[in-house]
Coordinates of C-alpha atoms and ligand atoms in Angstrom, one line a residue:
M28 CA 7.2 18.7 -12.5
F29 CA 5.4 17.4 -9.4
Q30 CA 7.7 15.8 -6.9
L31 CA 5.0 15.9 -4.3
I32 CA 2.7 13.2 -5.4
P33 CA 4.2 10.5 -3.1
Q34 CA 3.9 12.9 -0.2
L35 CA 0.3 13.7 -1.1
R36 CA -0.4 10.0 -1.2
A37 CA 1.2 9.3 2.2
K38 CA -0.6 12.2 3.8
S39 CA -3.9 11.4 2.2
M40 CA -3.8 8.0 3.8
V41 CA -4.7 9.5 7.3
A42 CA -7.6 7.4 8.4
T43 CA -10.7 9.5 8.6
N44 CA -13.5 7.7 10.4
S45 CA -15.6 8.1 13.5
D46 CA -13.2 6.1 15.6
M47 CA -10.5 8.6 15.1
L48 CA -11.7 10.8 18.0
R49 CA -12.1 7.9 20.4
H50 CA -8.7 6.7 19.4
A51 CA -7.2 10.1 20.1
V52 CA -8.8 10.3 23.5
Q53 CA -7.5 6.8 24.3
K54 CA -4.0 7.9 23.2
A55 CA -4.3 10.8 25.7
R56 CA -5.4 8.3 28.4
R57 CA -2.0 8.1 30.0
H58 CA -2.1 11.9 30.5
F59 CA -5.6 11.8 32.0
G60 CA -4.6 8.9 34.3
A61 CA -1.7 10.9 35.6
V62 CA -4.0 13.9 36.1
A63 CA -6.3 11.6 38.2
T64 CA -3.4 10.5 40.4
F65 CA -2.2 14.1 40.9
S66 CA -5.8 15.1 41.7
A67 CA -5.8 12.4 44.5
L68 CA -2.6 13.7 45.9
L69 CA -3.7 17.3 45.7
N70 CA -7.0 16.6 47.5
A71 CA -5.1 14.8 50.2
L72 CA -2.8 17.9 50.5
Y73 CA -5.7 20.4 50.5
I74 CA -6.5 19.1 54.0
T75 CA -3.2 20.4 55.4
P76 CA -4.3 24.0 56.1
T77 CA -7.3 22.6 58.1
L78 CA -5.0 20.3 60.1
Y79 CA -2.6 23.2 60.7
M80 CA -5.5 25.3 62.0
L81 CA -6.6 22.6 64.3
Q82 CA -3.1 22.2 65.7
V83 CA -2.6 25.9 66.1
Y84 CA -5.8 26.5 68.0
D85 CA -5.9 23.3 70.0
R86 CA -2.2 22.7 70.7
V87 CA -0.1 25.8 70.1
V88 CA -2.3 28.5 71.6
P89 CA -3.2 26.6 74.9
T90 CA 0.5 25.6 75.5
Q91 CA 2.1 28.7 74.0
G92 CA 4.4 26.2 72.2
L93 CA 6.3 28.4 69.8
Q94 CA 8.7 25.7 68.7
T95 CA 5.7 23.5 67.8
L96 CA 4.3 26.4 65.8
L97 CA 7.6 26.8 63.9
Y98 CA 7.7 23.1 63.0
L99 CA 4.0 23.0 62.0
T100 CA 4.5 26.1 59.9
L101 CA 7.5 24.6 58.1
V102 CA 5.4 21.4 57.4
L103 CA 2.6 23.5 56.1
I104 CA 4.8 25.6 53.8
F105 CA 6.4 22.4 52.5
A106 CA 2.9 20.9 51.9
L107 CA 1.7 24.1 50.1
I108 CA 4.7 24.2 47.9
T109 CA 4.2 20.5 46.9
L110 CA 0.5 21.3 46.3
S111 CA 1.3 24.2 44.0
L112 CA 3.8 22.1 42.1
L113 CA 1.4 19.3 41.7
D114 CA -1.3 21.7 40.6
R115 CA 1.0 23.2 37.9
L116 CA 2.0 19.7 36.8
R117 CA -1.6 18.6 36.5
L118 CA -2.5 21.6 34.3
R119 CA 0.6 21.0 32.1
L120 CA -0.4 17.4 31.7
L121 CA -3.9 18.4 30.6
I122 CA -2.4 20.9 28.1
R123 CA -0.2 18.2 26.7
A124 CA -3.2 15.9 26.4
G125 CA -4.9 18.7 24.4
V126 CA -1.9 19.0 22.0
K127 CA -1.9 15.2 21.5
L128 CA -5.6 15.3 20.7
D129 CA -5.0 18.1 18.2
M130 CA -2.2 16.3 16.5
I131 CA -4.3 13.2 15.9
V132 CA -7.7 14.6 15.1
A133 CA -7.0 18.0 13.4
P134 CA -5.6 16.5 10.1
A135 CA -8.5 14.1 9.7
L136 CA -11.1 16.7 10.7
L137 CA -9.8 19.4 8.3
D138 CA -9.8 16.8 5.6
A139 CA -13.4 15.9 6.4
T140 CA -14.4 19.5 6.7
L141 CA -13.1 20.4 3.2
G142 CA -14.5 17.1 1.9
R143 CA -18.1 17.8 2.9
P144 CA -18.5 21.6 3.1
D145 CA -22.2 21.1 2.4
L146 CA -22.8 19.6 5.9
P147 CA -23.8 22.2 8.5
S148 CA -21.5 20.5 11.0
A149 CA -18.5 20.9 8.7
R150 CA -18.7 24.7 9.0
Q151 CA -18.5 24.3 12.8
G152 CA -16.2 21.3 12.8
L153 CA -12.8 22.7 13.7
R154 CA -14.3 25.3 16.0
D155 CA -16.3 22.6 17.8
F156 CA -13.2 20.6 18.1
D157 CA -11.2 23.5 19.5
T158 CA -13.8 24.1 22.2
L159 CA -14.0 20.4 23.0
R160 CA -10.2 20.3 23.2
S161 CA -10.0 23.3 25.6
T162 CA -12.8 21.8 27.7
L163 CA -10.9 18.5 28.0
S164 CA -7.5 20.1 28.5
G165 CA -8.5 23.1 30.7
P166 CA -9.8 23.9 34.2
A167 CA -13.4 22.8 33.2
I168 CA -12.5 19.1 33.4
L169 CA -10.7 19.5 36.8
G170 CA -14.1 19.6 38.6
L171 CA -14.7 16.0 37.4
F172 CA -11.3 14.8 38.7
D173 CA -12.0 16.5 42.1
A174 CA -15.6 15.4 42.4
P175 CA -14.8 11.8 43.7
W176 CA -13.2 13.6 46.7
V177 CA -16.4 15.3 47.9
P178 CA -17.6 12.2 49.8
V179 CA -14.1 12.0 51.5
Y180 CA -14.5 15.6 52.7
L181 CA -18.0 14.9 53.8
L182 CA -16.8 12.0 55.8
V183 CA -14.2 14.2 57.5
C184 CA -16.9 16.7 58.3
F185 CA -19.0 13.9 59.9
L186 CA -15.8 12.8 61.8
V187 CA -15.5 16.4 63.2
H188 CA -19.1 16.2 64.3
P189 CA -22.2 14.6 62.7
W190 CA -24.0 18.0 62.6
I191 CA -21.2 19.5 60.7
G192 CA -21.5 16.6 58.3
V193 CA -25.2 17.2 58.0
L194 CA -24.7 20.9 57.2
A195 CA -22.1 20.0 54.5
V196 CA -24.5 17.4 52.9
V197 CA -27.3 20.1 52.9
G198 CA -25.0 22.4 51.0
C199 CA -24.0 19.7 48.6
L200 CA -27.6 19.1 47.8
L201 CA -28.9 22.7 47.7
L202 CA -26.3 24.1 45.3
P203 CA -26.9 21.6 42.5
L204 CA -30.6 21.9 43.1
V205 CA -30.4 25.7 42.4
A206 CA -28.2 25.1 39.4
F207 CA -30.6 22.6 38.0
T208 CA -33.6 24.9 38.5
T209 CA -31.7 27.7 36.8
W210 CA -31.0 25.4 33.8
R211 CA -34.7 24.3 33.7
A212 CA -35.9 27.9 33.8
T213 CA -33.5 29.3 31.2
R214 CA -32.6 26.5 28.8
H215 CA -35.2 27.1 26.1
K216 CA -34.7 30.9 26.1
L217 CA -30.9 30.5 26.0
A218 CA -31.2 28.0 23.1
Q219 CA -33.5 30.4 21.3
A220 CA -31.2 33.3 21.9
Q221 CA -28.2 31.3 20.6
L222 CA -30.1 30.5 17.5
L223 CA -31.1 34.1 16.9
A224 CA -27.6 35.2 17.6
S225 CA -26.1 32.8 15.0
V226 CA -28.7 34.0 12.4
S227 CA -27.9 37.6 13.2
Y228 CA -24.1 37.2 13.0
A229 CA -24.4 35.2 9.8
S230 CA -26.4 37.9 8.1
Q231 CA -24.0 40.5 9.5
D232 CA -21.1 38.7 7.8
E233 CA -23.0 38.5 4.6
L234 CA -23.7 42.3 4.7
L235 CA -20.1 43.1 5.5
A236 CA -18.9 41.0 2.5
A237 CA -21.2 42.9 0.2
A238 CA -20.9 46.3 2.0
D239 CA -19.7 48.2 -1.1
G240 CA -22.5 47.0 -3.3
I241 CA -25.0 47.7 -0.5
R242 CA -23.9 51.3 -0.2
A243 CA -23.9 51.8 -4.0
L244 CA -27.4 50.4 -4.3
G245 CA -28.7 52.6 -1.5
M246 CA -29.7 49.5 0.5
R247 CA -27.8 50.5 3.6
R248 CA -30.6 51.9 5.7
A249 CA -33.0 49.2 4.8
L250 CA -30.5 46.5 5.7
V251 CA -29.5 48.2 8.9
T252 CA -33.2 48.3 9.9
R253 CA -33.5 44.6 9.1
Q254 CA -30.3 43.8 11.0
L255 CA -31.6 45.8 14.0
R256 CA -34.9 43.9 13.9
Q257 CA -33.0 40.7 14.1
R258 CA -30.9 41.9 17.0
E259 CA -34.0 43.2 18.8
A260 CA -35.4 39.7 18.9
M261 CA -32.1 38.2 20.0
I262 CA -31.6 40.8 22.8
A263 CA -35.2 40.4 24.0
T264 CA -34.7 36.6 24.4
Q265 CA -31.3 37.0 25.9
T266 CA -32.7 39.5 28.4
Q267 CA -35.5 37.2 29.5
A268 CA -33.0 34.4 30.0
S269 CA -30.5 36.6 31.9
L270 CA -33.3 38.0 34.2
A271 CA -34.4 34.4 35.1
A272 CA -30.8 33.3 35.6
G273 CA -30.0 36.4 37.6
S274 CA -32.5 35.7 40.4
F275 CA -31.2 32.1 40.8
L276 CA -27.6 33.4 40.8
T277 CA -28.4 35.6 43.8
L278 CA -30.0 32.6 45.5
G279 CA -26.9 30.6 44.9
K280 CA -24.7 33.3 46.4
F281 CA -27.0 33.6 49.4
I282 CA -26.8 29.8 50.0
R283 CA -23.0 29.8 49.8
L284 CA -22.5 32.8 52.2
A285 CA -25.2 31.4 54.6
L286 CA -23.5 28.0 54.7
Q287 CA -20.1 29.4 55.5
S288 CA -21.5 31.6 58.3
L289 CA -23.8 28.8 59.6
A290 CA -20.8 26.5 59.8
L291 CA -19.0 28.9 62.1
G292 CA -22.2 29.4 64.1
L293 CA -22.9 25.7 64.4
G294 CA -19.2 25.0 65.3
A295 CA -19.4 27.7 68.0
L296 CA -22.6 26.1 69.4
L297 CA -20.9 22.7 69.5
A298 CA -17.8 24.1 71.0
V299 CA -19.8 25.8 73.7
D300 CA -21.2 22.4 74.6
N301 CA -17.6 21.0 74.5
L302 CA -18.6 18.7 71.7
I303 CA -15.7 20.0 69.5
S304 CA -12.6 22.0 70.1
T305 CA -12.1 25.7 69.3
G306 CA -9.9 24.8 66.3
A307 CA -12.6 22.6 64.9
I308 CA -14.9 25.6 64.7
F309 CA -12.8 27.2 61.9
A310 CA -11.8 23.8 60.5
S311 CA -15.5 23.0 60.0
S312 CA -16.0 26.1 57.9
F313 CA -12.9 25.2 55.8
L314 CA -13.9 21.6 55.3
I315 CA -17.4 22.5 54.2
A316 CA -16.0 25.1 51.7
R317 CA -13.6 22.4 50.4
A318 CA -16.3 19.8 50.1
L319 CA -18.4 22.3 48.1
Q320 CA -15.6 23.5 45.9
P321 CA -15.7 20.7 43.2
I322 CA -19.5 21.0 43.2
E323 CA -19.3 24.7 42.6
Q324 CA -16.7 24.1 39.9
L325 CA -18.9 21.6 38.2
I326 CA -21.9 23.9 38.4
A327 CA -19.7 26.7 36.8
T328 CA -18.5 24.4 34.0
W329 CA -21.2 21.9 33.5
K330 CA -22.6 23.7 30.5
S331 CA -19.2 23.4 28.8
L332 CA -19.1 19.8 29.8
I333 CA -22.5 19.0 28.3
Q334 CA -21.6 21.1 25.2
A335 CA -18.4 19.1 25.0
R336 CA -20.4 15.8 25.0
Q337 CA -22.5 17.1 22.1
Q338 CA -19.4 18.4 20.3
Y339 CA -17.8 14.9 20.7
T340 CA -20.8 13.3 19.0
D341 CA -21.0 15.9 16.2
I342 CA -17.3 15.5 15.4
R343 CA -17.5 11.8 15.4
T344 CA -20.5 12.0 13.0
L345 CA -18.6 14.5 10.8
L346 CA -15.5 12.2 10.7
A347 CA -17.8 9.3 9.8
T348 CA -19.0 11.1 6.7
A349 CA -15.5 11.1 5.3
P350 CA -14.9 7.7 3.6
A351 CA -12.3 5.6 5.4
A352 CA -9.0 6.0 3.6
R353 CA -8.4 3.3 1.1
I354 CA -5.0 2.8 -0.3
K355 CA -5.5 3.2 -4.0
T356 CA -3.1 2.0 -6.6
T357 CA -1.5 5.0 -8.3
L358 CA -2.4 4.7 -11.9
P359 CA -0.1 6.2 -14.6
P360 CA -1.0 9.8 -15.6
P361 CA -4.1 9.8 -17.7
K362 CA -3.7 10.5 -21.4
G363 CA -6.9 12.4 -21.5
K364 CA -9.7 10.1 -22.7
I365 CA -12.9 11.0 -20.8
S366 CA -16.0 8.8 -20.7
V367 CA -19.1 9.9 -18.9
E368 CA -21.6 7.1 -18.2
N369 CA -25.2 7.8 -17.2
L370 CA -24.2 10.7 -15.1
T371 CA -27.0 12.0 -12.8
V372 CA -26.7 14.8 -10.3
M373 CA -29.8 15.6 -8.2
N374 CA -30.7 19.1 -7.1
E375 CA -30.5 20.3 -3.5
A376 CA -34.1 19.5 -2.7
R377 CA -33.5 16.1 -4.3
D378 CA -36.8 16.3 -6.1
G379 CA -35.3 16.8 -9.6
A380 CA -32.1 16.3 -11.5
V381 CA -29.6 19.0 -12.4
L382 CA -27.9 16.6 -14.8
Q383 CA -29.8 13.6 -16.1
N384 CA -28.3 10.5 -17.6
I385 CA -25.5 12.2 -19.4
S386 CA -23.3 9.7 -21.4
L387 CA -20.5 10.8 -23.8
A388 CA -17.0 9.9 -24.7
I389 CA -14.3 12.4 -25.5
P390 CA -11.1 11.0 -27.1
A391 CA -7.8 12.2 -25.7
G392 CA -6.5 15.4 -27.3
E393 CA -9.8 16.9 -28.3
V394 CA -11.1 20.4 -27.5
V395 CA -14.8 20.4 -26.7
A396 CA -17.0 23.5 -26.3
V397 CA -19.8 23.1 -23.8
V398 CA -22.7 25.4 -24.7
G399 CA -26.3 26.0 -23.8
P400 CA -28.6 28.4 -22.0
S401 CA -28.1 29.5 -18.4
G402 CA -29.0 26.9 -15.9
A403 CA -28.6 24.1 -18.5
G404 CA -26.1 22.2 -16.2
K405 CA -22.8 23.1 -18.0
S406 CA -20.9 24.1 -14.9
T407 CA -22.4 21.1 -13.0
L408 CA -21.0 18.7 -15.6
I409 CA -17.6 20.3 -15.5
R410 CA -17.6 20.2 -11.7
A411 CA -18.6 16.6 -11.7
I412 CA -15.8 15.7 -14.1
A413 CA -13.3 17.8 -12.1
G414 CA -14.3 15.9 -9.0
A415 CA -15.7 19.0 -7.3
L416 CA -19.0 17.2 -6.7
L417 CA -19.9 13.6 -6.4
P418 CA -22.5 12.4 -8.8
D419 CA -25.6 10.7 -7.5
R420 CA -25.5 8.1 -10.2
G421 CA -23.3 7.1 -13.0
K422 CA -19.5 7.1 -13.6
I423 CA -16.8 9.2 -14.9
R424 CA -13.9 7.4 -16.4
L425 CA -10.5 8.7 -17.3
D426 CA -8.5 6.4 -19.6
D427 CA -11.2 3.8 -18.8
A428 CA -10.4 3.9 -15.0
D429 CA -13.2 5.0 -12.7
A430 CA -12.3 8.4 -11.3
Q431 CA -13.3 7.0 -7.9
D432 CA -10.4 4.6 -8.1
W433 CA -7.9 7.4 -8.0
D434 CA -6.7 9.2 -4.9
P435 CA -8.6 12.5 -5.4
E436 CA -5.5 14.6 -4.5
I437 CA -3.3 12.8 -7.0
L438 CA -6.0 12.8 -9.7
A439 CA -6.4 16.6 -9.2
R440 CA -2.8 17.1 -10.3
H441 CA -3.6 15.6 -13.7
I442 CA -6.7 17.9 -14.1
G443 CA -6.5 21.6 -14.7
Y444 CA -9.8 23.1 -13.4
L445 CA -10.8 26.7 -13.8
P446 CA -14.0 27.3 -11.8
Q447 CA -16.6 29.9 -12.9
D448 CA -15.6 32.2 -10.0
S449 CA -11.8 31.8 -10.3
T450 CA -11.5 30.9 -6.5
L451 CA -8.2 32.5 -5.8
L452 CA -7.1 32.6 -2.1
A453 CA -5.1 34.9 0.2
G454 CA -1.4 34.5 -0.7
S455 CA 0.9 35.5 -3.4
I456 CA 0.0 35.1 -7.1
A457 CA 2.8 32.5 -7.4
D458 CA 1.4 30.5 -4.5
N459 CA -2.0 30.6 -6.1
I460 CA -0.7 29.4 -9.5
A461 CA 1.4 26.7 -7.8
R462 CA -1.8 25.5 -5.9
F463 CA 0.1 26.3 -2.7
S464 CA 2.4 23.4 -3.3
T465 CA 5.1 25.1 -1.1
E466 CA 3.0 24.1 1.9
W467 CA 4.0 20.5 1.1
G468 CA 7.7 21.5 1.4
E469 CA 8.1 21.4 -2.4
D470 CA 11.3 23.0 -3.7
R471 CA 10.6 26.7 -4.3
T472 CA 13.0 27.2 -7.2
C473 CA 11.5 24.3 -9.2
L474 CA 8.1 25.5 -8.5
D475 CA 8.9 29.1 -9.6
T476 CA 10.1 27.8 -12.9
D477 CA 6.8 25.9 -13.4
V478 CA 4.8 28.9 -12.2
V479 CA 6.3 31.2 -14.7
A480 CA 6.0 28.5 -17.4
A481 CA 2.3 28.1 -16.7
A482 CA 1.7 31.9 -16.7
S483 CA 3.6 32.3 -20.0
K484 CA 1.7 29.4 -21.6
V485 CA -1.6 31.3 -21.1
G486 CA -0.2 34.7 -21.9
A487 CA -0.5 36.0 -18.4
D488 CA 3.3 36.5 -17.7
A489 CA 3.4 40.1 -18.8
L490 CA 0.2 40.9 -16.9
I491 CA 1.6 39.4 -13.7
R492 CA 4.9 41.1 -13.9
R493 CA 3.1 44.5 -14.0
F494 CA 1.7 43.9 -10.5
P495 CA 3.7 45.5 -7.6
N496 CA 6.1 42.7 -6.6
G497 CA 5.1 40.8 -9.7
Y498 CA 4.5 37.1 -8.9
D499 CA 4.9 37.9 -5.2
H500 CA 2.0 40.3 -5.2
Q501 CA -0.2 39.4 -2.3
L502 CA -3.9 38.7 -2.8
K503 CA -6.3 39.4 0.0
S504 CA -8.8 37.0 1.5
G505 CA -10.9 35.4 -1.2
G506 CA -8.3 36.4 -3.8
K507 CA -9.5 40.0 -3.6
G508 CA -7.4 43.0 -4.6
I509 CA -7.3 42.4 -8.4
S510 CA -9.9 42.7 -11.2
A511 CA -12.2 39.8 -12.2
G512 CA -10.4 39.6 -15.6
Q513 CA -7.0 39.5 -14.0
A514 CA -8.2 36.9 -11.5
Q515 CA -9.5 34.8 -14.4
R516 CA -6.2 34.9 -16.2
I517 CA -4.2 33.9 -13.1
A518 CA -6.7 31.1 -12.4
L519 CA -6.1 29.9 -16.0
A520 CA -2.4 29.8 -15.3
R521 CA -3.1 27.8 -12.2
A522 CA -5.2 25.3 -14.3
V523 CA -2.3 24.6 -16.7
F524 CA 0.3 24.5 -13.9
G525 CA 1.9 21.1 -13.8
D526 CA 1.1 20.3 -17.4
P527 CA -2.2 18.3 -16.7
A528 CA -3.5 16.1 -19.5
I529 CA -7.1 17.3 -19.0
L530 CA -8.3 20.9 -18.7
L531 CA -11.8 21.8 -17.6
L532 CA -12.4 25.5 -18.1
D533 CA -15.7 27.0 -16.9
E534 CA -16.3 30.3 -18.8
P535 CA -12.6 31.2 -18.9
N536 CA -13.4 34.3 -21.0
A537 CA -16.4 35.6 -19.0
H538 CA -14.4 38.7 -17.7
L539 CA -11.7 39.0 -20.3
D540 CA -10.9 42.1 -22.4
T541 CA -9.8 41.8 -26.1
E542 CA -6.2 41.1 -25.1
G543 CA -7.2 38.4 -22.6
D544 CA -9.6 36.9 -25.2
A545 CA -6.7 36.7 -27.7
A546 CA -4.4 35.2 -25.1
L547 CA -7.0 32.6 -24.2
I548 CA -7.6 31.5 -27.8
A549 CA -3.8 31.3 -28.3
A550 CA -3.5 29.2 -25.1
L551 CA -6.3 26.9 -26.3
G552 CA -4.5 26.5 -29.6
A553 CA -1.2 25.6 -27.7
L554 CA -3.1 23.1 -25.5
K555 CA -4.7 21.5 -28.6
A556 CA -1.2 21.3 -30.3
E557 CA 0.0 19.5 -27.1
R558 CA -2.8 17.0 -27.5
K559 CA -4.5 18.0 -24.2
T560 CA -8.1 17.2 -23.7
V561 CA -10.0 20.4 -23.1
L562 CA -13.6 21.0 -22.1
V563 CA -14.5 24.7 -22.2
V564 CA -17.8 26.2 -21.2
S565 CA -18.3 29.4 -23.1
H566 CA -21.0 31.8 -24.3
K567 CA -18.6 33.4 -26.8
L568 CA -17.9 32.4 -30.4
G569 CA -14.3 33.4 -30.5
I570 CA -13.1 29.9 -29.3
L571 CA -14.9 28.0 -32.1
P572 CA -11.9 27.9 -34.5
V573 CA -9.9 25.7 -32.0
V574 CA -12.9 23.5 -31.1
D575 CA -13.2 19.9 -32.3
R576 CA -16.6 19.1 -30.9
I577 CA -19.5 20.9 -29.4
L578 CA -21.7 19.6 -26.6
V579 CA -25.1 21.4 -26.3
M580 CA -26.8 21.1 -22.9
R581 CA -30.3 22.0 -22.1
D582 CA -32.3 21.5 -18.8
G583 CA -29.8 19.1 -17.5
H584 CA -29.9 16.9 -20.6
M585 CA -27.3 16.5 -23.4
E586 CA -29.1 17.9 -26.4
M587 CA -26.4 17.4 -29.0
F588 CA -22.9 16.2 -29.1
G589 CA -20.8 15.9 -32.2
P590 CA -18.2 17.4 -34.5
R591 CA -18.1 21.2 -34.5
D592 CA -19.4 21.9 -38.0
E593 CA -22.2 19.3 -37.8
V594 CA -23.5 20.7 -34.5
L595 CA -23.1 24.3 -35.7
A596 CA -25.1 23.5 -38.8
K597 CA -27.9 22.2 -36.7
I598 CA -28.0 24.9 -34.0
T599 CA -27.5 27.9 -36.3
P600 CA -30.7 29.1 -38.1
P601 CA -30.3 29.0 -41.9
N602 CA -30.6 32.7 -42.3
M603 CA -27.7 33.3 -39.9
R604 CA -25.3 30.7 -41.2
R605 CA -23.1 33.2 -43.0
V606 CA -23.4 35.9 -40.4
P607 CA -21.5 35.4 -37.0
A608 CA -24.2 34.7 -34.4
P609 CA -24.1 37.0 -31.3
S610 CA -23.3 34.1 -29.1
V611 CA -23.1 30.4 -29.0
A612 CA -25.6 30.3 -26.1
K613 CA -28.2 32.2 -28.0
A614 CA -27.7 30.1 -31.1
A615 CA -28.2 27.0 -28.9
S616 CA -31.3 28.3 -27.2
Ligands
ATP858 N1 -24.9 26.2 -5.6 C1 -26.0 25.8 -6.1 N2 -27.0 25.5 -5.3 C2 -28.2 25.0 -5.7 N3 -28.5 24.9 -7.0 C3 -27.6 25.2 -7.9 C4 -26.3 25.7 -7.5 N4 -25.5 25.9 -8.6 C5 -26.3 25.6 -9.6 N5 -27.5 25.2 -9.2 C6 -28.6 24.7 -10.1 O1 -28.2 23.8 -10.9 C7 -28.7 24.0 -12.2 C8 -27.5 24.0 -13.3 O2 -26.7 25.1 -12.9 P1 -25.3 25.2 -13.7 O3 -24.6 26.3 -12.9 O4 -24.7 23.9 -13.9 O5 -25.8 25.8 -15.1 P2 -25.0 26.5 -16.2 O6 -25.5 25.8 -17.5 O7 -23.6 26.4 -16.0 O8 -25.5 28.0 -16.2 P3 -24.7 29.3 -16.5 O9 -24.4 29.3 -18.0 O10 -25.6 30.4 -16.1 O11 -23.4 29.3 -15.7 C9 -29.5 25.3 -12.2 O12 -30.8 24.9 -12.3 C10 -29.1 25.9 -10.9 O13 -30.3 26.5 -10.4

């Protein structure tokens, strides 16, 4: 059976709270500290070519000292090699810091993302984190480490000559000013374009997923037209933003080129007046370029840095939504008694209840049919008991213990849940039935035995063997590549995998043929004989012979709950009692 429960427990204890990200950044602090030190050394070394140039023009050329040139060149080459090595080391350290961040944050973040898929930030969670990680561990952050050296270079410019210093300061002020004006002029348009783009891409994804149906329904041209209209608005906004940004971009380029040339011109002017040496003319241009370099880098990457700040906040908020891990005492496997106490689930708008004050008790080993018209709340009740959604009020108890007092991963192993839409995933049929337990390093041979046993129990073994490669048949993304009925039978095998005490089956026969229906009824009979507790939502009457009780739902309320024959007598009109009703749902409505 399940050997993996202790592992599940250990792994599920990963702390998932808002401090996780800060903690991870602190853990990577040693790396960032080393990067800062290397940046200091690098910036000191960047001045070597300037010093070399000064020496060449002011010492070597006038004296024709070839030996001095040789020594100077050797020193320069040594300095440049050291510089390259340090630069490489600095990048490697940043990459390592990124890996460290990932190792600490990714498990908690994935956990939080799957825990709260309803939050918009959850959809973006890992993507945001990856962008944040590459910003923190890539060239974008280097501008920040080099920035403190701008004043040092400005000081050196002033030392060469005050006017060279003034020119450098003018450059350092003008370039950020242009960048700021560009941001002011384009930010609204860019944000609007980004929003329109995400809407357009989301609707494109939706169309792609439903492409077959769209073609068959003759909606292709209409939807292409709708898609083009959305794109038109997005492109128009992007164009306006790009045109505005373009003019500032040209201005920025002009300023940079002008500064470099003016530095040479100013240097020459000063050299003519013998205020600086010939070498200092070229050195000034180099120094100004070097002083401006971190500023230019920050301008090029500041958007990613600001975005990274926002992503940092969003990720912390998302992590905070996941309850801090609490070590929960592992209770013995439940025997199957289910008690629902005043269960209330609100609708999305939170102005009404999908389930209202449901209270019922199901003794262990009973099979309960959940019936009622569409939208009555049957699936919602099953989902709440399965732990797929958290109730707004009320409790669900399993063998008297509050379901919340269980570690959800461990509890899930004692519950076999078959959702309405099967929910199979990309992977082999065996992987799906085994709930991907191999990912936990579970012994494959033991699992295979359990997988085949589960499929045999629900009568799906022969069906699975007929697939190419049998149990190893690979399903595509979303479990696609097999029929809805086949998917439902595999999902039923997954529900009984591991021999859970409780089975929650949401319309397990919705897509079944006669053979599948018979297999399901036989499986329910076997589960009943094994004293499993089974809740089965169904619109079909075929399951009634194995049912002990019937729960009738209507408009989120529990309309009736009792022994099968008593409830059937109440919900079946007198003139139909001897004739099989077309469906339980209709009889109930
Ligand atoms: N994903 C969802 N988002 C928003 N509302 C939902 C969602 N799923 C269900 N609902 C609402 O919750 C209520 C109960 O739905 P539920 O699926 O539980 O009904 P049901 O009795 O299982 O219906 P059916 O027999 O058609 O499956 C309905 O009013 C429905 O509109």
